[in-house]
Coordinates of C-alpha atoms and ligand atoms in Angstrom, one line a residue:
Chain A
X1 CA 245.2 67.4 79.5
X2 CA 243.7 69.9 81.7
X3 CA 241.3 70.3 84.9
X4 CA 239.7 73.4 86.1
X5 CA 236.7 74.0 88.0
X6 CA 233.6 75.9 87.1
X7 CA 233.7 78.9 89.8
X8 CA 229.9 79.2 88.6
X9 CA 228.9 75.7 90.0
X10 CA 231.5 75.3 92.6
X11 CA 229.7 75.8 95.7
X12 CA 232.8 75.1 97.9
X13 CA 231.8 71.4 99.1
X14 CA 235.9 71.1 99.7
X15 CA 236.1 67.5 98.6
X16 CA 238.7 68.4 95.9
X17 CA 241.2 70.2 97.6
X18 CA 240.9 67.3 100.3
X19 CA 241.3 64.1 97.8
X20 CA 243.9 66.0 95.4
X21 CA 245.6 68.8 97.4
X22 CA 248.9 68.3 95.1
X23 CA 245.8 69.9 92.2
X24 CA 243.1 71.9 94.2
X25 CA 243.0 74.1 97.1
X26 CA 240.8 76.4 98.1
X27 CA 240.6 80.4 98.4
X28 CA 239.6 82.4 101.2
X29 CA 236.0 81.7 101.0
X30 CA 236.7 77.7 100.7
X31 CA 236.1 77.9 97.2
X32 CA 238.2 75.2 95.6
X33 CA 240.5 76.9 93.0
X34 CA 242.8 74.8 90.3
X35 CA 246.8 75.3 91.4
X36 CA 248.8 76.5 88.4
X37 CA 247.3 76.5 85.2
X38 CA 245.8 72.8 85.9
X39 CA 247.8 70.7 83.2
X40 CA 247.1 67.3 84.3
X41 CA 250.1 64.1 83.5
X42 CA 249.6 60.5 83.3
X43 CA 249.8 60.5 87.2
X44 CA 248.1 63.1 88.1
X45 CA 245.0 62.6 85.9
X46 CA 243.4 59.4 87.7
X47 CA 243.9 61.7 91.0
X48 CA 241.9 64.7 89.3
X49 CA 239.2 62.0 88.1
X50 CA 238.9 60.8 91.5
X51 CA 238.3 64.6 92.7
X52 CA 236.0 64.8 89.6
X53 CA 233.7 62.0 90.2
X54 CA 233.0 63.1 94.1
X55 CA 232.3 66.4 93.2
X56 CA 228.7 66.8 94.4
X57 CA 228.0 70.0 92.2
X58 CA 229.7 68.3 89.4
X59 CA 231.8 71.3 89.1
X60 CA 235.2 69.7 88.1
X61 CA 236.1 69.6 84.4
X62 CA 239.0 67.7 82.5
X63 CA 239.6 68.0 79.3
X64 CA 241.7 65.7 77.8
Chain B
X1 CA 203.6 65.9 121.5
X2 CA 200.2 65.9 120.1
X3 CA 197.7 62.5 119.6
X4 CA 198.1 62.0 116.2
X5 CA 196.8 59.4 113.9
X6 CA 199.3 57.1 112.8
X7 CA 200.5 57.2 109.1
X8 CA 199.2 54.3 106.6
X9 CA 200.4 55.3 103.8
X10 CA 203.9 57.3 103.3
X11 CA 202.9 58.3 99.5
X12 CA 199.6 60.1 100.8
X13 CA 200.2 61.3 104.5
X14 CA 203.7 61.0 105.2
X15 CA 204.8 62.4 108.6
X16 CA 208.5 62.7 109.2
X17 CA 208.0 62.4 113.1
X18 CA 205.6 59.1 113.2
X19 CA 207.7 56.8 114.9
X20 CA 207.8 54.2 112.3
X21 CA 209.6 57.2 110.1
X22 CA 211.7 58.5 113.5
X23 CA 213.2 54.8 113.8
X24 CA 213.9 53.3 111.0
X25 CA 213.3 55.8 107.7
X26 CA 215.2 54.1 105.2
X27 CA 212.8 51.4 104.1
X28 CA 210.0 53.8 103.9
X29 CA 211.9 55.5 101.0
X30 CA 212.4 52.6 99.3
X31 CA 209.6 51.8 99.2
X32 CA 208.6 55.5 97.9
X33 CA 211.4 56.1 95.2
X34 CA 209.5 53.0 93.7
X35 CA 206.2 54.2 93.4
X36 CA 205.8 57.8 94.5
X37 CA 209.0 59.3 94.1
X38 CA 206.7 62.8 95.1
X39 CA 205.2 61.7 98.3
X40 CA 202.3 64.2 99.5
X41 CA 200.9 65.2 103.1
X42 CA 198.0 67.4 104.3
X43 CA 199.8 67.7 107.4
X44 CA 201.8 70.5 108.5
X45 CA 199.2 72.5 105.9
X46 CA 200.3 70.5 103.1
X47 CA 203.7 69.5 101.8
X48 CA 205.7 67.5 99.4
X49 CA 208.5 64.6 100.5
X50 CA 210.8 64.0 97.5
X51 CA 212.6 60.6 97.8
X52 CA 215.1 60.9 94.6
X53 CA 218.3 62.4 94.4
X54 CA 217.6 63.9 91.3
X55 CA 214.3 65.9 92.6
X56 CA 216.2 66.6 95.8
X57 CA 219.2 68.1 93.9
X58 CA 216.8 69.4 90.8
X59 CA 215.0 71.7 94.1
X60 CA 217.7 72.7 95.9
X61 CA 219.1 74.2 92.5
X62 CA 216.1 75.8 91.3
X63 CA 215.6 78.8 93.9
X64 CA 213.5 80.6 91.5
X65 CA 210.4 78.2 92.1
X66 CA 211.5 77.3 95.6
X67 CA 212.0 79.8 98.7
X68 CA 214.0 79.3 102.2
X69 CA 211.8 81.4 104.2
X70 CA 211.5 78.7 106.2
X71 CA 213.6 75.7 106.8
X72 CA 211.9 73.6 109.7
X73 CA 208.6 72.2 108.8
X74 CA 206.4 72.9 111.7
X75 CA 202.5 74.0 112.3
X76 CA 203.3 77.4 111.0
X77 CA 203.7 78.4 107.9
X78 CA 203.5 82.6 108.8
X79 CA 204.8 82.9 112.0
X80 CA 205.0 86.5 113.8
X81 CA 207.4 88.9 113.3
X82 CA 209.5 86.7 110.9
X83 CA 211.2 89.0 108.7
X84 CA 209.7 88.1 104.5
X85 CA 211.8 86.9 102.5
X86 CA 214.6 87.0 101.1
X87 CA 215.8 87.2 104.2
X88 CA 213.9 85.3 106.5
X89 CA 214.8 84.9 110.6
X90 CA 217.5 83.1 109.9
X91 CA 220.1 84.4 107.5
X92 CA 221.6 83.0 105.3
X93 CA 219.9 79.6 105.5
X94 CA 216.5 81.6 105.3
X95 CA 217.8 83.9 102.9
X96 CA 217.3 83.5 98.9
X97 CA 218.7 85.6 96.3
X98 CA 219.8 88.2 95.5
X99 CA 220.3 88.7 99.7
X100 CA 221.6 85.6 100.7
X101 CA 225.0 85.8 98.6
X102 CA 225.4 88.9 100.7
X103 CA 224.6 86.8 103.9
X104 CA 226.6 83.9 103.6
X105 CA 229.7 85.7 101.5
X106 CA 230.0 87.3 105.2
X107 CA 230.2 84.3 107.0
X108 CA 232.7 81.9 104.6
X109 CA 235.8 83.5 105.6
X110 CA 235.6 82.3 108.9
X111 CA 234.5 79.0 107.9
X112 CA 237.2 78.6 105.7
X113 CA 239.0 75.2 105.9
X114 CA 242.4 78.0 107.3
X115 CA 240.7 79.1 110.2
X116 CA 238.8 76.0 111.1
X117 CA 241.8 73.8 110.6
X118 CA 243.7 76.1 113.3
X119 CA 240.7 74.7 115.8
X120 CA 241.9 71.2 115.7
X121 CA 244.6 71.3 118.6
X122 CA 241.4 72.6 121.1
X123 CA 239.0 70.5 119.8
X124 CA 241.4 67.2 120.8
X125 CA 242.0 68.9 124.1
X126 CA 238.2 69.1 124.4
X127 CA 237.3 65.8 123.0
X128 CA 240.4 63.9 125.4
X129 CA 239.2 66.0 128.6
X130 CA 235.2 64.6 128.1
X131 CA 236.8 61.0 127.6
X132 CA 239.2 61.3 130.9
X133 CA 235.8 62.2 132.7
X134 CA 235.1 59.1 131.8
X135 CA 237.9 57.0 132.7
X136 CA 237.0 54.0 135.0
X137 CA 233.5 53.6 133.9
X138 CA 232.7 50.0 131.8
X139 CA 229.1 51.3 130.7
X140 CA 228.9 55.0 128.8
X141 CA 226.7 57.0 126.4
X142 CA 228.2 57.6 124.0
X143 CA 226.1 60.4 123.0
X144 CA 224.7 62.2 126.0
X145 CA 228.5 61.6 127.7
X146 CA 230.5 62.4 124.9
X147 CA 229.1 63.8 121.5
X148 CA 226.6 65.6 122.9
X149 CA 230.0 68.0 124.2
X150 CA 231.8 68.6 121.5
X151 CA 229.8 71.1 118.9
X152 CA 228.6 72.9 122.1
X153 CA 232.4 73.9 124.0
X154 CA 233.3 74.6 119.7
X155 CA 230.4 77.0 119.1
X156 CA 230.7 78.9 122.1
X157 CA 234.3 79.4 121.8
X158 CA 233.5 80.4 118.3
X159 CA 230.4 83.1 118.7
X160 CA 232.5 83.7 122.0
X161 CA 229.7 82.9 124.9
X162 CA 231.0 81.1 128.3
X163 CA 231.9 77.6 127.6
X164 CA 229.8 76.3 130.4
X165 CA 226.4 77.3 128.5
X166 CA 226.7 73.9 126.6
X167 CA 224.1 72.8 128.6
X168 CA 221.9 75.8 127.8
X169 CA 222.0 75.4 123.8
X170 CA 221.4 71.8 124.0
X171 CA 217.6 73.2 125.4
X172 CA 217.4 75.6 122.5
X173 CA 218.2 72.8 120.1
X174 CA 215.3 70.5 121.5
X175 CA 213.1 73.8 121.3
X176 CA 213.6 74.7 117.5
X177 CA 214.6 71.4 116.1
X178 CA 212.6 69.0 118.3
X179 CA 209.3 70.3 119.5
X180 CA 207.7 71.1 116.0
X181 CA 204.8 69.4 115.9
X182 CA 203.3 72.0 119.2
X183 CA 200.7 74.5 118.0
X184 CA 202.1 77.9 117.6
X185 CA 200.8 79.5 121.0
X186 CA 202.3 76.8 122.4
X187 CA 205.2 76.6 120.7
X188 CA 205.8 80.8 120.5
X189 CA 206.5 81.0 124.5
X190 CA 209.4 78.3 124.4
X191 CA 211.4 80.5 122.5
X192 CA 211.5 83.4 125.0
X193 CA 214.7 82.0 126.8
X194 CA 216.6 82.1 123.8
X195 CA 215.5 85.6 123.0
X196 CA 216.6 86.6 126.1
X197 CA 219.9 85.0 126.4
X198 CA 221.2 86.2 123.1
X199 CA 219.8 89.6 123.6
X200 CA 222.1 89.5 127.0
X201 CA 224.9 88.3 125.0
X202 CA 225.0 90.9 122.2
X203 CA 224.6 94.0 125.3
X204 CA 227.8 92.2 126.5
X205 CA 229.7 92.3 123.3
X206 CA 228.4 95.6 122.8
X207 CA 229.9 96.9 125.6
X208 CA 233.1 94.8 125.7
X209 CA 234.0 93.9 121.8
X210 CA 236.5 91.5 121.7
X211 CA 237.8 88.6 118.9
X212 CA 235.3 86.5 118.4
X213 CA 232.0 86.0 115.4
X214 CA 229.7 87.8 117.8
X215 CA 231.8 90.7 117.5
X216 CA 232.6 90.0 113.8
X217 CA 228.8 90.5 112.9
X218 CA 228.1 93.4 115.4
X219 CA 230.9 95.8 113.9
X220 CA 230.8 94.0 109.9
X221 CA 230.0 96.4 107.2
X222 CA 228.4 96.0 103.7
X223 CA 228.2 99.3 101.5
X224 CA 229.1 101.1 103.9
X225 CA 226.1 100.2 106.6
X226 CA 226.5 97.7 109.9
X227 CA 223.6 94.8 109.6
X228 CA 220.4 95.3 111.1
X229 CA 220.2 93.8 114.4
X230 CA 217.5 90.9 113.7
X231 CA 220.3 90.0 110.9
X232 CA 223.0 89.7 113.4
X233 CA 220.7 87.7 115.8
X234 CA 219.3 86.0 113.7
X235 CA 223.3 84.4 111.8
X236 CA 223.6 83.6 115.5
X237 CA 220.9 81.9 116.2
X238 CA 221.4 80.3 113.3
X239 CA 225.5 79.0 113.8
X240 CA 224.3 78.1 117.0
X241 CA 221.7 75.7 116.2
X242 CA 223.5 74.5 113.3
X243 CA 226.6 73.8 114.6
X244 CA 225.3 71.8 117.8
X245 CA 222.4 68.7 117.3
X246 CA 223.7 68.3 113.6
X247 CA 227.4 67.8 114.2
X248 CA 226.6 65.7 117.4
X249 CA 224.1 63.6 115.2
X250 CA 226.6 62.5 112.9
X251 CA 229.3 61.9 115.7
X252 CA 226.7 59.6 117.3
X253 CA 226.0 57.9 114.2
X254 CA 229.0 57.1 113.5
X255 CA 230.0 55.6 117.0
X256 CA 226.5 53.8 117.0
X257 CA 227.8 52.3 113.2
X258 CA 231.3 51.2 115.1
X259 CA 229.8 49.9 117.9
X260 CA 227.2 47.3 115.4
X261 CA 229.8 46.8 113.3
X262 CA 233.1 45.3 115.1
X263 CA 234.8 44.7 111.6
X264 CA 234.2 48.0 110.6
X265 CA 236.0 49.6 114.2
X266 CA 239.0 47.0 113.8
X267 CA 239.5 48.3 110.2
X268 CA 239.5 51.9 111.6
X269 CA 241.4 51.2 114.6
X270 CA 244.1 49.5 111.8
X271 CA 244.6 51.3 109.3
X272 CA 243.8 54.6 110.1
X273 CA 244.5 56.1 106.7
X274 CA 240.9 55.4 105.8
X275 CA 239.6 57.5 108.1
X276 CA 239.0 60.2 105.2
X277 CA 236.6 57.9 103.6
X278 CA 234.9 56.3 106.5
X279 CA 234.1 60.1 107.5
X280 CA 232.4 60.7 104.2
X281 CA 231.1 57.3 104.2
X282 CA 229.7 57.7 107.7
X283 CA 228.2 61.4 106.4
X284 CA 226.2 59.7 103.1
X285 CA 224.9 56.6 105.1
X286 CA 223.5 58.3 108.2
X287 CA 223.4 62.1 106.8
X288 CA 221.7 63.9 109.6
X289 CA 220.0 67.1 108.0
X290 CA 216.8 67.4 106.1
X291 CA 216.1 70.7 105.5
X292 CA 213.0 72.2 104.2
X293 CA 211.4 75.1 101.4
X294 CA 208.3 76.8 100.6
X295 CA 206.6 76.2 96.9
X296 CA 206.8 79.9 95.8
X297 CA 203.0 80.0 93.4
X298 CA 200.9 77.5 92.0
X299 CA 202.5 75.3 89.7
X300 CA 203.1 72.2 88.1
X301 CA 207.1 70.3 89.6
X302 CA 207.8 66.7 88.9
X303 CA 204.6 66.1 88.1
X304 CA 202.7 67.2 90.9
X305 CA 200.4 70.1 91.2
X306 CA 202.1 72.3 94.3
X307 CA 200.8 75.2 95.9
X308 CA 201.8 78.2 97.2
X309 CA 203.5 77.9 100.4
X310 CA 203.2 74.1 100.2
X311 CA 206.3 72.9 102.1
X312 CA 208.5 71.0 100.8
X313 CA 210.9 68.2 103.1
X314 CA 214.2 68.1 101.2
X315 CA 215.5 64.7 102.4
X316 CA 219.2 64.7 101.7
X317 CA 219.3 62.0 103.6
X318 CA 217.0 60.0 101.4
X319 CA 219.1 61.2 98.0
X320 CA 222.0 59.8 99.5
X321 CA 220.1 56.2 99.9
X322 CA 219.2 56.6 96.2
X323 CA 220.6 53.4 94.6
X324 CA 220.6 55.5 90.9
X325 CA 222.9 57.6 92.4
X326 CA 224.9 55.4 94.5
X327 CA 226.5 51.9 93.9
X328 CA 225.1 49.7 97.1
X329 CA 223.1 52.2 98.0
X330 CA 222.2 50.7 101.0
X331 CA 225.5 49.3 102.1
X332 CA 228.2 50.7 103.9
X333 CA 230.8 50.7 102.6
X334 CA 234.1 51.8 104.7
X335 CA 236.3 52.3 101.9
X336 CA 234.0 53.8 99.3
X337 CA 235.9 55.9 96.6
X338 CA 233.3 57.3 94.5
X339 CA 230.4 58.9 97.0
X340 CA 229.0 62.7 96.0
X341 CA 226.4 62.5 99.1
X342 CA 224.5 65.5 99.5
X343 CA 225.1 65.5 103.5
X344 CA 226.0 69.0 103.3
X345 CA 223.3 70.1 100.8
X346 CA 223.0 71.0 97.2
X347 CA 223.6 74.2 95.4
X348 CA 224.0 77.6 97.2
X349 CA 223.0 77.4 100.7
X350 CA 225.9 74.3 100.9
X351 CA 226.4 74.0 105.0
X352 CA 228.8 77.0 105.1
X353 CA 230.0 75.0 108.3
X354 CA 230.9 71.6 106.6
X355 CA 234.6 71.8 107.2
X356 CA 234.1 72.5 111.0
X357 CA 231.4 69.5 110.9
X358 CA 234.0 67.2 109.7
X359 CA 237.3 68.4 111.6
X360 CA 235.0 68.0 114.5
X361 CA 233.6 64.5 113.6
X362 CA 237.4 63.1 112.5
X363 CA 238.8 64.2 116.0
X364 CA 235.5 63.1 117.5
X365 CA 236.1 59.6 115.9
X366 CA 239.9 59.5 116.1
X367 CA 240.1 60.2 119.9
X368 CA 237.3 57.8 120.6
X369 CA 238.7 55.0 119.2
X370 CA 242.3 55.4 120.2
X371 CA 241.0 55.7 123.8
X372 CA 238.5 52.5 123.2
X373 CA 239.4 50.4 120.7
X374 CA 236.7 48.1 121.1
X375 CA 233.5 48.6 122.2
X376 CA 229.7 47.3 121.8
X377 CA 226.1 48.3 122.8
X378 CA 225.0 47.7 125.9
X379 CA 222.0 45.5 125.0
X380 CA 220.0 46.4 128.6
X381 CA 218.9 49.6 127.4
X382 CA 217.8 51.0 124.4
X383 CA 219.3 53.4 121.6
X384 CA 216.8 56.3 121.2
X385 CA 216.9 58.3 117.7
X386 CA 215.7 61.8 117.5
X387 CA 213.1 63.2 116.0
X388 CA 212.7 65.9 113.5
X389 CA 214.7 67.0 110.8
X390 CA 218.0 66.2 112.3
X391 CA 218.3 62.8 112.7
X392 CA 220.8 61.2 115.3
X393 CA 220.9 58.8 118.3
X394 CA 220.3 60.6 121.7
X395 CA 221.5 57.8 123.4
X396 CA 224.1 55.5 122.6
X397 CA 224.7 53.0 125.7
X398 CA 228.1 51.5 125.4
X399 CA 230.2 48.7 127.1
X400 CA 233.9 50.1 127.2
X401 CA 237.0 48.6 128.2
X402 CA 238.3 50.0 131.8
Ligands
LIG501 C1 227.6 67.0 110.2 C2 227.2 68.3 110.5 C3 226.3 69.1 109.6 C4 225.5 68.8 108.6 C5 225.1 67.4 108.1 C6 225.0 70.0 108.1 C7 224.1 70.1 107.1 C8 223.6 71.3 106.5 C9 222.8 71.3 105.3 C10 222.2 70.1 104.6 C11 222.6 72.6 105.0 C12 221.8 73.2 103.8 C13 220.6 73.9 104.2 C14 219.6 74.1 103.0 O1 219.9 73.7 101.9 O2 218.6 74.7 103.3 C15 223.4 73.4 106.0 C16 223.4 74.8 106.0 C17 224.2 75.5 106.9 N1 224.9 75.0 107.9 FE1 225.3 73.1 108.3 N2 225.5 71.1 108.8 C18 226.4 70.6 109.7 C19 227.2 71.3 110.6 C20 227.2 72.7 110.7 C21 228.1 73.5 111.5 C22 229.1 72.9 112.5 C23 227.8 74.8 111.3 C24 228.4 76.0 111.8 C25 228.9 76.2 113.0 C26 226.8 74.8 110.2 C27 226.3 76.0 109.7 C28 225.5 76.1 108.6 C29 225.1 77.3 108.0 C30 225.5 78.7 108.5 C31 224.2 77.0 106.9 C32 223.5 77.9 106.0 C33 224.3 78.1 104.7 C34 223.5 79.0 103.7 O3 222.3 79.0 103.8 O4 224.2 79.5 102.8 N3 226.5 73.5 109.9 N4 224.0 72.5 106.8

């Protein structure tokens, strides 16, 4: 399972890095970036849903 | 402000500063997301009021059909010496592509959540002096006392201006945000004051450069060239007015909400680790900024036959009432998990200030309710909204413990 973030859509709204900042942060325009190569466990993936579903660019992706 | 006939019918003539729209807006979208989601107006020279989320959003992504020349709906759709787009008076929030990645890509850095997170020790200082002024008196506002401080002692620190000149922007504010609805010779004269205080401001940081955004835009280079004067002015106008009436807006809100609400402040004052999602909660009930865009040619959108340089009122306000977006639209809801408002806008011109706005309203919020926590309206006078595109109580009277 993986999340990663469509750098294309992402328009920096920072809610990802904020809700999941053990998955996201954010670069140095406040772009939110995936940390590490974004491989989602059993834990982690309801966290990067939650990120996901207040996305308000829908930028967030996970596949699984 | 003008006599002007009072609106009948939203769908038809809709007027975002009639008073019935100016107190209570909410029902008035309602009622249009059911049977005009498109609501039309000859007023203003013509313009379009979507009530959806899924126009809103659908416009503020399409900026190929939709320009930002201008963001305020007033009398005036060609005012003088406004530079064409895509730059506009105002960059970047005037700006559309290709020039306004240029603009705002300039500007992010210092927006950044790692510089604006390094405010928050100064911004508690500032929030803790305005409520010591305070101390001893049972009835407050909670706006013109308190909120109405806060974005003003940030900004000037920020574009580095004296920090007593909070009482100066708040006048600029009412002139460009406010006062719309003058005609344009009437309107054009109000902004000389402005003109004149930031042309004094840039000779000063001409002559003495030091570390702060006013500086940061004088000396900035792109391709090799410095921006044009009206750019830098006009990015400072812009942060200015941005980052005051809006950020107070939703501070006030959200005190107003905890002062209406008493179980709504206890659950704050309790457990303060939902303070991250009654901010965003707070942000999508009572969004303060409707921004607005210019119909770039003729064409058919939604289903209704625009205009050149018909406006358009892009209520994200309304999207984030829209109950096909939102579960409970219409509640709040302290705790809400799932919320994607649209406070900040959609798509590229995203409030490059949003992490300042909501450092400033969490400390705002925090400090106020640690130093009272409890405290209702004062029902002997009355809470006053403003007008205009940025929505917010300008007066918030308040009965405080002593
Ligand atoms: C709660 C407070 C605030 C709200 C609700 C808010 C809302 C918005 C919205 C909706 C837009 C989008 C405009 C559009 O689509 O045309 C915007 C843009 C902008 N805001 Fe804010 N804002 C707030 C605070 C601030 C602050 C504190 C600053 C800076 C000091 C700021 C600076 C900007 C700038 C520079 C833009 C233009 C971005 C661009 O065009 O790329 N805002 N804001």
């Amino acid at each position: 399972m993986r999340v990663s973030i469509d750098t294309e859509i992402c328009q920096g709204q920072g809610r990802c890095f904020s809700i999941a900042p053990s998955i996201f942060d954010f670069d140095e325009l406040g772009n939110g970036v995936v940390i590490g190569d974004g491989t989602l466990s059993d834990e982690t993936l309801s966290l990067a849903r939650l990120a996901q579903s207040n996305c308000p660019e829908h930028a967030i992706f996970i596949e699984e | 402000m003008t006599d002007k006939k009072p609106v009948k019918d939203f769908a038809t003539d809709w007027d975002h500063t009639d008073p019935k729209w100016v107190n209570d807006p909410y029902p008035i979208w309602q009622d249009l997301r059911e049977r005009c989601p498109v609501a039309h107006t000859d007023r203003y020279g013509g313009g379009w009021f979507p009530s959806t989320h899924e126009v809103v959003s659908a416009i503020a992504n399409d900026t190929e059909h939709f320009s930002s020349r201008l963001v305020v709906v007033t009398n005036n759709k060609y005012p003088e010496g406004s530079p064409p787009a895509p730059i506009g008076g105002a960059p970047p929030i005037t700006s559309d592509p290709p020039f306004h990645a240029l603009a705002r890509r300039l500007l992010l850095p210092a927006f950044a959540p790692g510089p604006i997170n390094a405010l928050e020790p100064q911004i508690r200082a500032l929030c803790r002096r305005h409520l010591d002024e305070l101390s001893g008196e049972q009835i407050i506002d909670a706006a013109s006392q308190y909120a109405q401080f806060i974005p003003p002692g940030v900004i000037a620190h920020m574009l580095g201006f004296p920090s007593e000149d909070g009482e100066i922007f708040r006048d600029f504010v009412h002139v460009v945000l406010d006062l719309i609805d003058l005609s344009p010779e009437v309107r054009a004269p109000l902004f000389v004051p402005m003109g004149e205080y930031f042309d004094q401001q840039i000779a000063d940081h001409v002559a003495h450069p030091r570390d702060d955004l006013t500086s940061y835009l004088l000396n900035v280079e792109v391709a090799g060239e410095k921006l044009s004067p009206e750019h830098v002015r006009g990015t400072m106008v812009l942060i200015l007015i941005a980052g005051i009436d809006t950020t107070w807006s939703a501070i006030g809100a959200s005190l107003w909400h905890l002062a209406t609400h008493p179980e709504d402040l206890a659950r704050l004052v309790n457990e303060p680790d939902l303070m991250p999602l009654a901010i965003e909660e707070f942000l999508r009930f009572y969004a303060p900024v409707t921004m607005a865009r210019l119909v770039k040619d003729d064409m058919e959108f939604a289903g209704c036959p625009m205009k050149k340089d018909d406006w358009i009122l892009l209520g994200f306000p309304a999207a984030n009432r829209d109950p096909e977006a939102f579960e409970d639209a219409d509640k709040f809801i302290i705790d809400r998990t799932i919320n994607r408002h649209a406070a900040f806008g959609l798509g590229i011109h995203r409030c490059a200030g949003s992490n300042l706005a909501r450092l400033e309203l969490r400390v705002a919020v925090e400090e106020f309710i640690s130093r009272y926590p409890v405290f209702e309206l004062d029902s002997s006078k009355d809470v006053t909204w403003a007008q205009g595109q940025v929505r917010g109580p300008r007066h918030i009277p308040l009965r405080v413990p002593v």
